[in-house]
mmCIF file of C-alpha atoms and ligand atoms in Angstrom:
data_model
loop_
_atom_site.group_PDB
_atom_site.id
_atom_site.type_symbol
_atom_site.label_atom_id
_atom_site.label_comp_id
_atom_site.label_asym_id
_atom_site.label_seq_id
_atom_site.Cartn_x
_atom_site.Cartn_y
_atom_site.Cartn_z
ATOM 1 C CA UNK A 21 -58.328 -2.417 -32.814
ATOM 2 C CA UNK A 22 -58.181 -1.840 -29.285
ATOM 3 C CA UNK A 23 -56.415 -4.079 -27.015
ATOM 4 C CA UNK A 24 -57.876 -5.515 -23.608
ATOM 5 C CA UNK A 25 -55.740 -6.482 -20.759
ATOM 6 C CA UNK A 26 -56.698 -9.006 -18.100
ATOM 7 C CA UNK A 27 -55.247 -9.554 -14.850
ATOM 8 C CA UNK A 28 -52.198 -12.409 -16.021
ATOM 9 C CA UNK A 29 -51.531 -9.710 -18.901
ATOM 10 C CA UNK A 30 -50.358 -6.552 -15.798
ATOM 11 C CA UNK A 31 -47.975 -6.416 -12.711
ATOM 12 C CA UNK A 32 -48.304 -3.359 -10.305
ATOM 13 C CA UNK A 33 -44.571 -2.264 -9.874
ATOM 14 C CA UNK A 34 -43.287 -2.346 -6.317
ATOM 15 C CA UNK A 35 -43.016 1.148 -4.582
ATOM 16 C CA UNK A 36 -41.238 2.389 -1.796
ATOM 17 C CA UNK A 37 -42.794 0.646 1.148
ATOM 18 C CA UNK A 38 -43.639 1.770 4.800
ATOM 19 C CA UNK A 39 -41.474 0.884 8.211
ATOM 20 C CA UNK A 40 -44.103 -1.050 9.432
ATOM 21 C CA UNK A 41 -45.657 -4.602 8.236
ATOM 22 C CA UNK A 42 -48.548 -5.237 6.191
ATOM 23 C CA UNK A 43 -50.225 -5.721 9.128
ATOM 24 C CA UNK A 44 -50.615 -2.137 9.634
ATOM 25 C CA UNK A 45 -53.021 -2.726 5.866
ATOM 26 C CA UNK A 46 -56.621 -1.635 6.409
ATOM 27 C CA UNK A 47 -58.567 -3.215 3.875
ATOM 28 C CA UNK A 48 -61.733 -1.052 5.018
ATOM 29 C CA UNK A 49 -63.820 -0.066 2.431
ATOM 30 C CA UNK A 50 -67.463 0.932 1.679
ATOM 31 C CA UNK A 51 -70.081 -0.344 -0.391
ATOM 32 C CA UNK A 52 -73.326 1.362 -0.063
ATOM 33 C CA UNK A 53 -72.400 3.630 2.530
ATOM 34 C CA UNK A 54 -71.978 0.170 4.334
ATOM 35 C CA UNK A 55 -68.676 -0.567 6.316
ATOM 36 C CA UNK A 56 -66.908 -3.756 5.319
ATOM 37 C CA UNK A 57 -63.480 -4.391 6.996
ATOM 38 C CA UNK A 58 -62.694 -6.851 4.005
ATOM 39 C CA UNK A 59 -63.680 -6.319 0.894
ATOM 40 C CA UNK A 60 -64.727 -9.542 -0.104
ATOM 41 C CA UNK A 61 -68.142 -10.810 -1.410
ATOM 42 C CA UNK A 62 -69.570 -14.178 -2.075
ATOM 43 C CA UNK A 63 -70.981 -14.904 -5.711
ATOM 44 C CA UNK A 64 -74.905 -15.259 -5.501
ATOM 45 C CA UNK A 65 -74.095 -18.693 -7.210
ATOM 46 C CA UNK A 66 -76.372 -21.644 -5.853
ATOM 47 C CA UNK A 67 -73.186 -23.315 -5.369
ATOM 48 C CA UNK A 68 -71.741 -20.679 -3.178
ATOM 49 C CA UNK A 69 -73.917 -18.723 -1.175
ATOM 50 C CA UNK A 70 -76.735 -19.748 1.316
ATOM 51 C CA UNK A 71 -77.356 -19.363 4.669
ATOM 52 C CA UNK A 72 -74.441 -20.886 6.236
ATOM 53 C CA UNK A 73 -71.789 -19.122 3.649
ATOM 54 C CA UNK A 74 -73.463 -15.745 4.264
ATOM 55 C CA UNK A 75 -73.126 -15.904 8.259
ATOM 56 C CA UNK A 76 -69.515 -17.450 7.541
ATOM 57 C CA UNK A 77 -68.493 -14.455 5.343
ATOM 58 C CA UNK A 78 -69.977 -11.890 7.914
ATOM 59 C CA UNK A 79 -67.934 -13.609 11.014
ATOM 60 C CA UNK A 80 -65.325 -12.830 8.618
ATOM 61 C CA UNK A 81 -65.695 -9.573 8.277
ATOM 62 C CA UNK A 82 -66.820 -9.623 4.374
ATOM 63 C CA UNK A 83 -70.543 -10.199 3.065
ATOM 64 C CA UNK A 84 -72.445 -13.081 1.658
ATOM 65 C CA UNK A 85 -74.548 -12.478 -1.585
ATOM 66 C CA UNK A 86 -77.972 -15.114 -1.530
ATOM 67 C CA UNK A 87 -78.718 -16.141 -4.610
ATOM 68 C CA UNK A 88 -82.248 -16.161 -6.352
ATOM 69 C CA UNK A 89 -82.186 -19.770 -7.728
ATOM 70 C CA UNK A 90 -84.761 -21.218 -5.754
ATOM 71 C CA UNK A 91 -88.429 -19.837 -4.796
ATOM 72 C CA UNK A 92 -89.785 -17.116 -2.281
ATOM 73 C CA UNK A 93 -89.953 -19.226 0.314
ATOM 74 C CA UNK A 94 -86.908 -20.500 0.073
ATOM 75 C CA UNK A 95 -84.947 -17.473 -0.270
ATOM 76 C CA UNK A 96 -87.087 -16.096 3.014
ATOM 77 C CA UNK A 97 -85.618 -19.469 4.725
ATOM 78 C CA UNK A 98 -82.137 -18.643 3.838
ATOM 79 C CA UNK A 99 -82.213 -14.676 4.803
ATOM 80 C CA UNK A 100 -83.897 -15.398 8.272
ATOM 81 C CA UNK A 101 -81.605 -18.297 8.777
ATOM 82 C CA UNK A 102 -79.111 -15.502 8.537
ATOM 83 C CA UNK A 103 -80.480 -13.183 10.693
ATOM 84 C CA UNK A 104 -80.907 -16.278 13.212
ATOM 85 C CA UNK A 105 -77.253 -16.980 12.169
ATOM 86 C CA UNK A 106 -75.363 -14.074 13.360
ATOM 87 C CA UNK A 107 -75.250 -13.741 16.861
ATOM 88 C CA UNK A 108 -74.255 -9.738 16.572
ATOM 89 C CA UNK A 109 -77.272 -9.205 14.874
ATOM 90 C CA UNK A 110 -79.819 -6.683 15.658
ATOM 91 C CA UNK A 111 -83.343 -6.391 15.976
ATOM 92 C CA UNK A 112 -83.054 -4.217 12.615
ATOM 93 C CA UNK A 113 -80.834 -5.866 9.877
ATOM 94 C CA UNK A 114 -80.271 -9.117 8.155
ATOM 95 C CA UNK A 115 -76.090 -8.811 7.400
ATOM 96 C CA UNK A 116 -76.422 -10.390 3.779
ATOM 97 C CA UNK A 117 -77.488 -8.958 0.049
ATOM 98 C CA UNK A 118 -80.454 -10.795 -1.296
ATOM 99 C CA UNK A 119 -80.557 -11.351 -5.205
ATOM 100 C CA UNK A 120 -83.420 -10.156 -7.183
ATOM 101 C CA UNK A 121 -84.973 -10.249 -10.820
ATOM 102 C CA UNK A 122 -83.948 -7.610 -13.289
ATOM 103 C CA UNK A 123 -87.637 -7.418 -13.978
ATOM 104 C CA UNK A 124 -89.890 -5.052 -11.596
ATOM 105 C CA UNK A 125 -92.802 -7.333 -10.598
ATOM 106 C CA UNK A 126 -90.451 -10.574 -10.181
ATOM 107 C CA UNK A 127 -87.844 -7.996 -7.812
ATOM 108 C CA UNK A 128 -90.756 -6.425 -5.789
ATOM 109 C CA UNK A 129 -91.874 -10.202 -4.915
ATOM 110 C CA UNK A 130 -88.462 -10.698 -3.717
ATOM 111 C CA UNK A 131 -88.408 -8.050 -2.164
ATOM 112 C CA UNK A 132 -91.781 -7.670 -0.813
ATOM 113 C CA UNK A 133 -90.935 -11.234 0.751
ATOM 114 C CA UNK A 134 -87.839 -10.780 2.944
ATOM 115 C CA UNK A 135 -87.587 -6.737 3.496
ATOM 116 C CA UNK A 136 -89.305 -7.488 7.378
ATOM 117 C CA UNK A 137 -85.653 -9.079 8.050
ATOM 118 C CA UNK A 138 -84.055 -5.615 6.744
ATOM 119 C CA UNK A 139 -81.100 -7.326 4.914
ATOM 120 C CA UNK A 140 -78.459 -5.184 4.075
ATOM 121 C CA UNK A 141 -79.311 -4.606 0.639
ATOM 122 C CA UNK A 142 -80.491 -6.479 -2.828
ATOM 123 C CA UNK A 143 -78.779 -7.054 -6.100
ATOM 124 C CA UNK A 144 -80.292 -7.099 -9.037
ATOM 125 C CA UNK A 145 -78.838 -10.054 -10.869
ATOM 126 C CA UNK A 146 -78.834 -9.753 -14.544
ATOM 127 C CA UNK A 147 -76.077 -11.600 -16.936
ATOM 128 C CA UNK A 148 -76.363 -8.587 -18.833
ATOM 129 C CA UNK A 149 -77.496 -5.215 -17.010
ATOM 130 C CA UNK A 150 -77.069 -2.866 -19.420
ATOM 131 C CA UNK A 151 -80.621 -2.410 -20.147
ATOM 132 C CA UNK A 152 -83.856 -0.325 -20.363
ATOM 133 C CA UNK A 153 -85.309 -3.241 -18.397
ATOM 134 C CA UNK A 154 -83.420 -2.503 -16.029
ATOM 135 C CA UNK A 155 -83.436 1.095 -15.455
ATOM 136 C CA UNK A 156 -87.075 0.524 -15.528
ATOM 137 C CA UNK A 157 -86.456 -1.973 -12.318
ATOM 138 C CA UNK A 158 -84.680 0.644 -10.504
ATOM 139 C CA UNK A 159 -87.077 3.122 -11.139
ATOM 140 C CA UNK A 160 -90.203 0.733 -10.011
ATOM 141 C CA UNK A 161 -88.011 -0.558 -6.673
ATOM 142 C CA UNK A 162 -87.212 3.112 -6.138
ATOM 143 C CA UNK A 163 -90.818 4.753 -5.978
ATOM 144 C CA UNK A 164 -91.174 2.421 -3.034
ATOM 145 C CA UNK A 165 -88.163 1.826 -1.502
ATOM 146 C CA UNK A 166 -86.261 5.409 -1.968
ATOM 147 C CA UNK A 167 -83.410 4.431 -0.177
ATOM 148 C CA UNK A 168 -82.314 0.873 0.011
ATOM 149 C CA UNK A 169 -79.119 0.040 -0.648
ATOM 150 C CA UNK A 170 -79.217 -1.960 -4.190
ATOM 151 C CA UNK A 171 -76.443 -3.224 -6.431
ATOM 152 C CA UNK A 172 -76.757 -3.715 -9.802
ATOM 153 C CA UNK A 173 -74.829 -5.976 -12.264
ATOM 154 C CA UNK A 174 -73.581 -7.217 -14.512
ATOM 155 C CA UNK A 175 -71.791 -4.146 -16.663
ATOM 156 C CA UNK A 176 -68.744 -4.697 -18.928
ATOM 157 C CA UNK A 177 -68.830 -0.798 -19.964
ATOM 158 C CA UNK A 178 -69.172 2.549 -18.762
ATOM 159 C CA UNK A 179 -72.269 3.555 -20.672
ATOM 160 C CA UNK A 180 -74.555 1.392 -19.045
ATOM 161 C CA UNK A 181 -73.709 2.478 -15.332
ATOM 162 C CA UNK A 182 -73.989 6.237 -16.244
ATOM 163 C CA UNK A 183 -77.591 5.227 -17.765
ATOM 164 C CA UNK A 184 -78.527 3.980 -14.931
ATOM 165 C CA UNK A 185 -77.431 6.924 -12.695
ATOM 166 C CA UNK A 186 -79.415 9.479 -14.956
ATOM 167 C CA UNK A 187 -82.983 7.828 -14.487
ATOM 168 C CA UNK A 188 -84.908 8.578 -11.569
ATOM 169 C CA UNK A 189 -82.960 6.030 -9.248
ATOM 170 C CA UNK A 190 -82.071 8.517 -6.225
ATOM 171 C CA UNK A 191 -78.793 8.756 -3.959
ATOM 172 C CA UNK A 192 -76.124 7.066 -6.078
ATOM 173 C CA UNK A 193 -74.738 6.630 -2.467
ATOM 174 C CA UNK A 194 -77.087 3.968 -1.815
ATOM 175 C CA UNK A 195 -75.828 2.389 -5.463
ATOM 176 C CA UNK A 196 -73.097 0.007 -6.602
ATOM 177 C CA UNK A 197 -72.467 -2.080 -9.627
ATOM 178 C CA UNK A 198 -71.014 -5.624 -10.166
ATOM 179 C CA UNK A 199 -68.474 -5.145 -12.820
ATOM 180 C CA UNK A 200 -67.573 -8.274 -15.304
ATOM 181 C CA UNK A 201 -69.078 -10.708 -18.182
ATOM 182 C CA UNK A 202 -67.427 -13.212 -19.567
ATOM 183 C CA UNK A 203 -64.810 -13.664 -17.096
ATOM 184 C CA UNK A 204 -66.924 -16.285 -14.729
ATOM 185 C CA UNK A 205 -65.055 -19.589 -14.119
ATOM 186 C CA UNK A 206 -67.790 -21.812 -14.935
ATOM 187 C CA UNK A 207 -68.986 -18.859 -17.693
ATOM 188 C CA UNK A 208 -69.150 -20.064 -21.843
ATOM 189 C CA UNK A 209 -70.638 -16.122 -22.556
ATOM 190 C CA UNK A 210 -67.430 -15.480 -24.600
ATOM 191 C CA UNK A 211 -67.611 -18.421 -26.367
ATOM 192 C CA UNK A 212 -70.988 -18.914 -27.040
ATOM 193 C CA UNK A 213 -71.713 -15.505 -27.851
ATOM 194 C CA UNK A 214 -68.356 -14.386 -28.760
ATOM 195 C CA UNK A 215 -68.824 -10.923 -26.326
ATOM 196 C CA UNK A 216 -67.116 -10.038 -23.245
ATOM 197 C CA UNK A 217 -64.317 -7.981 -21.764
ATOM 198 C CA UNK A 218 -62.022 -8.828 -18.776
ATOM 199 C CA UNK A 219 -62.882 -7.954 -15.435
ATOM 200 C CA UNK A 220 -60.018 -5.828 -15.097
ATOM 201 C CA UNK A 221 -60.302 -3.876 -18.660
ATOM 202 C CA UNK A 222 -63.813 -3.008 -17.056
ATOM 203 C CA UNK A 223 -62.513 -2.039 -14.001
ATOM 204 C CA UNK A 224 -60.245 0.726 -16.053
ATOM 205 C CA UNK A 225 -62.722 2.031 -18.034
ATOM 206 C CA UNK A 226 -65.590 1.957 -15.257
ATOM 207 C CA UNK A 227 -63.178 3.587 -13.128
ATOM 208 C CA UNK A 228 -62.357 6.057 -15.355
ATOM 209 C CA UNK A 229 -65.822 7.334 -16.036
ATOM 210 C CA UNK A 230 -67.803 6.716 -12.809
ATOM 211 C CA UNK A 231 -67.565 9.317 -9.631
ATOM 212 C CA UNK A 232 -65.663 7.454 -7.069
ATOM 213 C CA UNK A 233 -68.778 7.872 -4.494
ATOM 214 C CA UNK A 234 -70.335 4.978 -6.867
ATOM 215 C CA UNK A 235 -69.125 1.624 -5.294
ATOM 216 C CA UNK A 236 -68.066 -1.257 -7.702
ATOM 217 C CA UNK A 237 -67.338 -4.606 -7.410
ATOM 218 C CA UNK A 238 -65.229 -6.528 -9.615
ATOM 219 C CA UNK A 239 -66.933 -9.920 -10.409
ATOM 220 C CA UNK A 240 -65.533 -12.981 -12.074
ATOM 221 C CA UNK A 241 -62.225 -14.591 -12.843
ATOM 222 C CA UNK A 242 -59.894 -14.273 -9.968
ATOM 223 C CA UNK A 243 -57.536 -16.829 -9.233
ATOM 224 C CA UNK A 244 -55.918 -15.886 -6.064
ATOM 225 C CA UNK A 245 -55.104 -12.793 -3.916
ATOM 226 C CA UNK A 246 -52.729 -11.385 -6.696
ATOM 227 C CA UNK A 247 -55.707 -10.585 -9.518
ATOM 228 C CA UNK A 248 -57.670 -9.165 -6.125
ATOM 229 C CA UNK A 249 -55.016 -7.075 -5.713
ATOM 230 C CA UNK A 250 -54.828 -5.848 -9.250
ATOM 231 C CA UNK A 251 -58.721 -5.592 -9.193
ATOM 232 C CA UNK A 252 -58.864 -3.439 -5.878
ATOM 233 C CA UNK A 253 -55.401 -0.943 -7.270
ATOM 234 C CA UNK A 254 -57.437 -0.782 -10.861
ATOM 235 C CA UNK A 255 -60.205 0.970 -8.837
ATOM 236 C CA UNK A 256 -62.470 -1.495 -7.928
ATOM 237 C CA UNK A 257 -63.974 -1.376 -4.258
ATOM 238 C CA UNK A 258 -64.767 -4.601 -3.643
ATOM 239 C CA UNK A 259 -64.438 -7.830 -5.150
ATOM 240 C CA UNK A 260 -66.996 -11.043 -6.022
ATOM 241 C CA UNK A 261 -65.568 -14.359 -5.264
ATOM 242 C CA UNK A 262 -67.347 -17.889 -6.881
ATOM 243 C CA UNK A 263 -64.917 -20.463 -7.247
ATOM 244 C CA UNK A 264 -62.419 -19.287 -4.901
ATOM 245 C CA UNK A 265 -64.576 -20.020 -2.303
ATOM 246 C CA UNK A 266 -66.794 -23.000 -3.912
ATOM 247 C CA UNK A 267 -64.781 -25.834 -2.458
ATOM 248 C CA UNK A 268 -65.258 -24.375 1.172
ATOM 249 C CA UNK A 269 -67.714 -26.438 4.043
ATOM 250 C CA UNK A 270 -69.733 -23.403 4.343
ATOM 251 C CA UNK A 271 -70.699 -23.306 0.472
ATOM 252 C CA UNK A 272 -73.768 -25.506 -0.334
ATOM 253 C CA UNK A 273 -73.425 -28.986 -1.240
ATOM 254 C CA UNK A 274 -72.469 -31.788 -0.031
ATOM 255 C CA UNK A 275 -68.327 -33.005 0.583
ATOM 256 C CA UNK A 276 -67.940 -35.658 -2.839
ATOM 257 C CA UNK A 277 -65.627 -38.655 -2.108
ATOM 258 C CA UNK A 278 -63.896 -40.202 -5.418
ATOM 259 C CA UNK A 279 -60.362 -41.938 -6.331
ATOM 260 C CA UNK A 280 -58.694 -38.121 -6.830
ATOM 261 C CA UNK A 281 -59.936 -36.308 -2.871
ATOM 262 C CA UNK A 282 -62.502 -34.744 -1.631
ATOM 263 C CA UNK A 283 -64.549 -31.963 -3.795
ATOM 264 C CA UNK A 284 -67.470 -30.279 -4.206
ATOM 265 C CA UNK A 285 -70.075 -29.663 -6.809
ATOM 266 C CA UNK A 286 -69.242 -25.742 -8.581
ATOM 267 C CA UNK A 287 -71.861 -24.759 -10.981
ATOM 268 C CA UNK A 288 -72.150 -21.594 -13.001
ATOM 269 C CA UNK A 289 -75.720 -20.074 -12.597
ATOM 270 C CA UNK A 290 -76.386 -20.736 -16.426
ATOM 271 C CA UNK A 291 -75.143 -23.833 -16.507
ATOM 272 C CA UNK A 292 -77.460 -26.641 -17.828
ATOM 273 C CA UNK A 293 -77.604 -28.547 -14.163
ATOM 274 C CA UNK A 294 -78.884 -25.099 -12.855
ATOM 275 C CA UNK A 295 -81.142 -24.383 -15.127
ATOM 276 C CA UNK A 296 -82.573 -28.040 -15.123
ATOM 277 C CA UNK A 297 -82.531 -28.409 -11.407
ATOM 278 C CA UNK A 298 -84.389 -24.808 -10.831
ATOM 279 C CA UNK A 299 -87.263 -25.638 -13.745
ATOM 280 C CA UNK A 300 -85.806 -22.729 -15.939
ATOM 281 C CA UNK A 301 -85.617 -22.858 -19.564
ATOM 282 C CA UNK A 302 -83.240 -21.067 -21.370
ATOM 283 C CA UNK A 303 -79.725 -21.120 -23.664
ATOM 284 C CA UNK A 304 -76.983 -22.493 -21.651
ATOM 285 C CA UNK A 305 -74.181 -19.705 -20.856
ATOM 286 C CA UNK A 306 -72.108 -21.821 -18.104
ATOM 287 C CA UNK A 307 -70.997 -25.104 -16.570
ATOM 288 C CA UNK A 308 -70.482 -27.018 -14.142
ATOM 289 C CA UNK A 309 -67.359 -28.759 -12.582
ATOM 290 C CA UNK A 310 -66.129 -30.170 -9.233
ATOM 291 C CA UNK A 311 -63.610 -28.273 -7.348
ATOM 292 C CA UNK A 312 -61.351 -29.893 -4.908
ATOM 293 C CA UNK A 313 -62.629 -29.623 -1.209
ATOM 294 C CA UNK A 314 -60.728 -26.648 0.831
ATOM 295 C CA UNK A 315 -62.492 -27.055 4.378
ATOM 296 C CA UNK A 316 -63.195 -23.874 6.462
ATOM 297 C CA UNK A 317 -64.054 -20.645 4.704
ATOM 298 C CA UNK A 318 -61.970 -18.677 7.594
ATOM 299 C CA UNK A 319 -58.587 -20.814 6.296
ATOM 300 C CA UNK A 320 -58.729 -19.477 2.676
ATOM 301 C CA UNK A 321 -60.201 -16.276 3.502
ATOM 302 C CA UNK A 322 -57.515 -15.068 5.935
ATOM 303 C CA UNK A 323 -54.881 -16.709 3.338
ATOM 304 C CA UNK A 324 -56.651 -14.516 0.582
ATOM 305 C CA UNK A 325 -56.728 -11.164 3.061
ATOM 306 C CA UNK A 326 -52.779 -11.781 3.821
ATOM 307 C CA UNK A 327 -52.336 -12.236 0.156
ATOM 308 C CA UNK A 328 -53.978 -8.836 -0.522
ATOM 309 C CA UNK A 329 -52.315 -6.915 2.702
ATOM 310 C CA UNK A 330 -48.888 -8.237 1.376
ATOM 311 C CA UNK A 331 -49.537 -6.631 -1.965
ATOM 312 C CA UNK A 332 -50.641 -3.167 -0.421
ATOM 313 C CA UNK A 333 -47.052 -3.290 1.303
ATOM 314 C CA UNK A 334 -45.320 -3.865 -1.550
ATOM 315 C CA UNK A 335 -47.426 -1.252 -3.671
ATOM 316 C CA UNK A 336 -46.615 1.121 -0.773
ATOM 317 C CA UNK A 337 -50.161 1.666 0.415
ATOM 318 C CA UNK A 338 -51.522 1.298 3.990
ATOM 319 C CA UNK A 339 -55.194 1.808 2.499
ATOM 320 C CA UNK A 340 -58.027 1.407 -0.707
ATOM 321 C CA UNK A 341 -56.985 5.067 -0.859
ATOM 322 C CA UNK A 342 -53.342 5.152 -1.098
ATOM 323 C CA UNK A 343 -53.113 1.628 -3.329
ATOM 324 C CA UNK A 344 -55.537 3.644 -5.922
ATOM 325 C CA UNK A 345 -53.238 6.258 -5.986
ATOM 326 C CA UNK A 346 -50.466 4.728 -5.712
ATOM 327 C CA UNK A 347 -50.684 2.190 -8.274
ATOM 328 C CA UNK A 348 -48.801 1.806 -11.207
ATOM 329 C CA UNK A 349 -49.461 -0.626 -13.844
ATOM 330 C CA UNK A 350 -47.109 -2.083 -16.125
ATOM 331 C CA UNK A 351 -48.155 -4.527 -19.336
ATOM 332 C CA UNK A 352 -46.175 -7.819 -19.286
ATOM 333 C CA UNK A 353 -44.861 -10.448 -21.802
ATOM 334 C CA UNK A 354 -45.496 -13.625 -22.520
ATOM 335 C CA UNK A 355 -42.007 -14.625 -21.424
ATOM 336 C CA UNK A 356 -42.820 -12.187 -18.334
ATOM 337 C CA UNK A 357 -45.934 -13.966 -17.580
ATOM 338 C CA UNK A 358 -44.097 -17.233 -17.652
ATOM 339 C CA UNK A 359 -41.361 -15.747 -14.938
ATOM 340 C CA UNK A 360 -44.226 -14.719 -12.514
ATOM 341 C CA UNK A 361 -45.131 -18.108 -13.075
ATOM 342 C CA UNK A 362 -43.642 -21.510 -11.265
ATOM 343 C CA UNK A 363 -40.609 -22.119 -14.131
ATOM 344 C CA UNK A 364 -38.359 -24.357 -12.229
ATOM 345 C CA UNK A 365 -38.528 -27.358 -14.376
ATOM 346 C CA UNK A 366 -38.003 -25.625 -17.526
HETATM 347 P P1 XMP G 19 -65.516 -17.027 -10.556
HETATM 348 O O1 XMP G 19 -64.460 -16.821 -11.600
HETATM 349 O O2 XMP G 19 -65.152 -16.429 -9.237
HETATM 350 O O3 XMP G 19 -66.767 -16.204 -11.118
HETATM 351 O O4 XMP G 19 -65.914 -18.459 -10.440
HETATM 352 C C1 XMP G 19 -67.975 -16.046 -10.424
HETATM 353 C C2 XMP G 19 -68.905 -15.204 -11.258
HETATM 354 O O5 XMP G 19 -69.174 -15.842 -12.520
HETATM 355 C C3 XMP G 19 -70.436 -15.348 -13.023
HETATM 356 N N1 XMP G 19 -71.231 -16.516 -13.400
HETATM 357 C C4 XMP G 19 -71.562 -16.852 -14.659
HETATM 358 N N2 XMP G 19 -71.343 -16.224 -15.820
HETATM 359 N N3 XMP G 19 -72.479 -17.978 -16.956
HETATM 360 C C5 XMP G 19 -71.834 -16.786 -16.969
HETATM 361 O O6 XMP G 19 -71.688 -16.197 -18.034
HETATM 362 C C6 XMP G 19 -72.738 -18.674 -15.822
HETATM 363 O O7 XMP G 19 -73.326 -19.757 -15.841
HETATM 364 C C7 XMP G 19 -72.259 -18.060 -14.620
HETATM 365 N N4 XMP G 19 -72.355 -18.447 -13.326
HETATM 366 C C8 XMP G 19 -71.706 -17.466 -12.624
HETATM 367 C C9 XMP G 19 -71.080 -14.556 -11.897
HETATM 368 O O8 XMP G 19 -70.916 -13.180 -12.172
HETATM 369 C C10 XMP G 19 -70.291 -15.009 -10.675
HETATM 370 O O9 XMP G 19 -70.312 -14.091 -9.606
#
């Protein structure tokens, strides 16, 4: 049987590093033919990205993903908010991805509804993407729309992705795919269903298999700026953040007062309050949980990007370039993993 390894299970071994400090890092990297100076993207979660967390994430140099929990109109709210949000805005764009159905007449609503505020792309948000359903999406949204930028997830495998890419869904430029199931936070997929692979195992064997021109973004389970780090050396281009960033003031929801701090409500998008709350029926994949309150979203992100820059420097890469060539995995212990780990006590 084959074996899977997740990010706790690898270390990237230190390399010779450069004169200079990690400032001199440029996390630069492009999804969609888009420019983002840090590859970081908020989880279209209900709990995680609106209005106020998408403009947040742009002033920060990453993007925002809406999510599609909530009906036409209030989806159109959130994306114009947006484009009302961010003052370097232009007449043409909208500086966040807008979720859609994995089903055509559902995405085309969606997308039908908002495209006057030219957001910078869509995702088509499926638990499960690898699908005829889906290819049949891309195929509908493309006779219209030839060229906007769309990204599609979520794949575990290979197969799926190169699918995809063989229908009649044009530029795979104007393509990327959200890589990860199972590996959620708030996710019960594996052990409901028993399926899944982690993020990073996908990331390998995506990697492996899809041109490098196809943008993906690693999506679920990171803890802090180490697994990013791992996720972005693996081959990933970007990376999905839900829980990480759930406990910030910009993510939706109010501040919850109670004898152990200050939190907020996190809830996977499967998760029976979701479901409930939105009118959707459905099998329950996720939960929900409160996460402890973390204040501005510009005090973890630039603790997360100096995180990542400090692990370029020690991989001995100044770029997404050089740390993808640069990198080399090792498998750990158990007794290793408990080293990396905080082992004072014992
Ligand atoms: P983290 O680990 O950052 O993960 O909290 C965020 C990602 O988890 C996925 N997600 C779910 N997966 N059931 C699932 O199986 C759920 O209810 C659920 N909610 C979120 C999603 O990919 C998100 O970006």
């Amino acid at each position: 049987m084959l074996q899977a390894v997740s990010f706790d299970d690898v270390l990237l071994v230190p390399k010779r590093t450069f004169g200079g400090s990690r400032k001199q890092v440029d996390l630069t990297t492009y999804i969609c033919g888009r420019r983002m100076k840090v590859p970081i993207f908020s989880a279209n979660m209900s709990s995680v990205t609106e209005a106020q967390m998408a403009v947040a994430m742009r002033r920060n140099d990453g993007l925002g993903v809406l999510h599609r929990m909530c009906s036409l109109k209030e989806q159109h709210q959130m994306v114009q908010d947006v484009y009302l949000g961010v003052s370097e805005c232009t007449v043409h764009d909208t500086p966040a991805y807008v979720s859609i159905e994995g089903t055509a007449v559902k995405a085309l609503e969606r997308i039908h509804s908002v495209q006057h505020l030219q957001p910078y792309g869509y995702c088509v948000d499926v638990a499960h993407a690898d699908s005829s359903d889906v290819e049949d999406t891309l195929v509908e949204i493309r006779k219209e729309f030839p060229n906007i930028p769309i990204m599609v997830g979520n794949y575990a495998t290979p197969e799926g992705i190169e699918n995809l890419l063989s229908c009649n869904v044009g530029d795979a430029l104007n393509l990327s795919f959200k890589i990860g199931i199972g590996s959620g936070s708030q996710c019960t997929t594996r052990i409901v269903t028993g399926c899944g692979l982690p993020t990073l195992e996908s990331i390998f064997r995506i990697r492996n298999r899809v041109p490098k021109t196809v943008g993906l973004i690693a999506d679920g389970g990171f803890k802090n700026s180490g697994d990013i780090v791992k996720a972005l050396a693996a081959g990933a281009n970007a990376v999905m953040l839900g829980s990480l960033l759930a406990g910030t003031k910009e993510a939706p929801g109010n501040v919850i007062k109670n004898s152990g701090g200050l939190y907020k409500v996190y809830r996977g998008s499967a998760s029976f309050g979701q479901k409930f709350e939105s009118g959707k029926k459905g099998y329950i994949e996720g939960e929900e949980t409160l996460v402890p309150y973390k204040g501005h979203l510009t005090t973890i992100l630039n603790s997360l990007v100096e995180g990542i820059k400090s692990g370029f420097s020690y991989c001995g890469a100044l770029n997404m370039e050089e740390i993808q060539d640069n990198a080399e995995f090792v498998q750990i212990t158990q007794h290793g993993f408990k080293e990396s780990t905080d082992h004072g006590n014992s």
